[in-house]
Amino acid sequence: MDVSQAIPLGLILTESIVNAIKYAFINDNKGSVDIQLARDGEHHVILKVSDNGIGLPEGFHASDRSSLGLDLMQGLAKQLNGKFHIADNGGVQITMRFLVLK
């Protein structure tokens, strides 16, 4: 992977993990954060970061929110010409798919 993609990817990964630690497991609840990075065909990669914490707030819509961390991750995904998605699946799941530069 080209360094011009590795750095934004690392920042997205870091922000995702920090958010999970900060928001998913409140009141000393324990849980896990799962990280997957895998090829999707010959030219694409998918990053998935998910936790089994409390999930997203009711009525959450990423397009309606203004948070520095979410804005950062969405902006970095755009920089990678990637698709960014956040969902509540028994916890929070962040998925990003992008084309790998050679």
Coordinates of C-alpha atoms in Angstrom, one line a residue:
M1 CA 0.0 0.0 0.0
D2 CA 1.2 3.5 -0.9
V3 CA 2.2 5.7 2.1
S4 CA -0.3 8.3 0.8
Q5 CA -3.0 5.8 1.6
A6 CA -1.5 4.2 4.7
I7 CA -1.4 7.4 6.7
P8 CA -5.1 8.3 6.2
L9 CA -6.0 4.7 6.8
G10 CA -4.0 4.7 10.0
L11 CA -5.7 7.9 11.2
I12 CA -9.2 6.4 10.5
L13 CA -8.2 3.2 12.4
T14 CA -6.9 5.2 15.3
E15 CA -10.0 7.4 15.5
S16 CA -12.3 4.4 15.3
I17 CA -10.5 2.6 18.2
V18 CA -10.4 5.7 20.4
N19 CA -14.1 6.3 19.8
A20 CA -14.9 2.7 20.7
I21 CA -12.8 2.9 23.9
K22 CA -14.3 6.3 24.8
Y23 CA -18.0 5.7 24.1
A24 CA -18.8 2.0 23.6
F25 CA -18.0 0.7 27.1
I26 CA -19.4 3.0 29.7
N27 CA -19.8 2.3 33.5
D28 CA -16.8 0.0 33.5
N29 CA -18.5 -2.4 31.1
K30 CA -16.1 -4.6 29.2
G31 CA -16.2 -5.5 25.6
S32 CA -14.1 -6.0 22.5
V33 CA -13.1 -4.1 19.4
D34 CA -12.7 -6.2 16.2
I35 CA -10.5 -4.9 13.3
Q36 CA -10.5 -6.4 9.9
L37 CA -8.6 -5.3 6.8
A38 CA -9.1 -7.5 3.8
R39 CA -8.9 -7.4 0.0
D40 CA -12.2 -7.0 -1.8
G41 CA -11.3 -8.2 -5.3
E42 CA -8.1 -7.4 -7.0
H43 CA -8.0 -3.6 -6.5
H44 CA -10.0 -2.8 -3.4
V45 CA -9.6 -3.1 0.3
I46 CA -12.2 -3.1 3.1
L47 CA -11.5 -1.9 6.6
K48 CA -14.1 -2.9 9.3
V49 CA -13.8 -1.7 12.9
S50 CA -16.6 -2.9 15.1
D51 CA -17.3 -3.1 18.8
N52 CA -19.9 -4.9 21.0
G53 CA -20.6 -1.8 23.1
I54 CA -23.8 0.2 23.6
G55 CA -24.2 1.2 20.0
L56 CA -25.1 4.5 18.4
P57 CA -27.6 6.9 20.0
E58 CA -31.2 6.4 19.0
G59 CA -32.0 8.4 15.9
F60 CA -28.3 8.7 14.9
H61 CA -27.6 9.8 11.3
A62 CA -24.0 10.4 10.4
S63 CA -25.1 13.2 7.9
D64 CA -26.9 15.1 10.7
R65 CA -24.0 14.9 13.2
S66 CA -21.2 17.4 13.6
S67 CA -18.4 15.8 15.5
L68 CA -14.7 16.4 14.9
G69 CA -13.9 12.7 14.9
L70 CA -16.7 11.7 12.5
D71 CA -15.9 14.6 10.2
L72 CA -12.2 13.6 10.3
M73 CA -13.0 9.9 9.4
Q74 CA -15.4 10.9 6.6
G75 CA -12.9 13.5 5.2
L76 CA -10.1 11.0 5.2
A77 CA -12.3 8.4 3.5
K78 CA -13.0 11.0 0.8
Q79 CA -9.3 11.6 0.5
L80 CA -8.9 7.9 -0.2
N81 CA -11.8 8.1 -2.7
G82 CA -13.5 5.6 -0.4
K83 CA -16.9 4.8 0.8
F84 CA -17.4 5.4 4.5
H85 CA -20.3 3.8 6.4
I86 CA -21.2 3.7 10.1
A87 CA -23.9 1.4 11.5
D88 CA -25.4 0.0 14.7
N89 CA -25.1 -3.8 14.6
G90 CA -25.2 -4.7 18.3
G91 CA -22.5 -2.2 18.8
V92 CA -20.9 0.2 16.3
Q93 CA -19.5 -0.9 13.0
I94 CA -17.4 1.3 10.8
T95 CA -16.8 0.1 7.3
M96 CA -14.7 1.8 4.6
R97 CA -14.0 0.4 1.1
F98 CA -11.4 2.0 -1.2
L99 CA -9.2 1.4 -4.2
V100 CA -5.6 0.6 -3.5
L101 CA -3.0 2.6 -5.4
K102 CA -0.1 0.8 -6.8

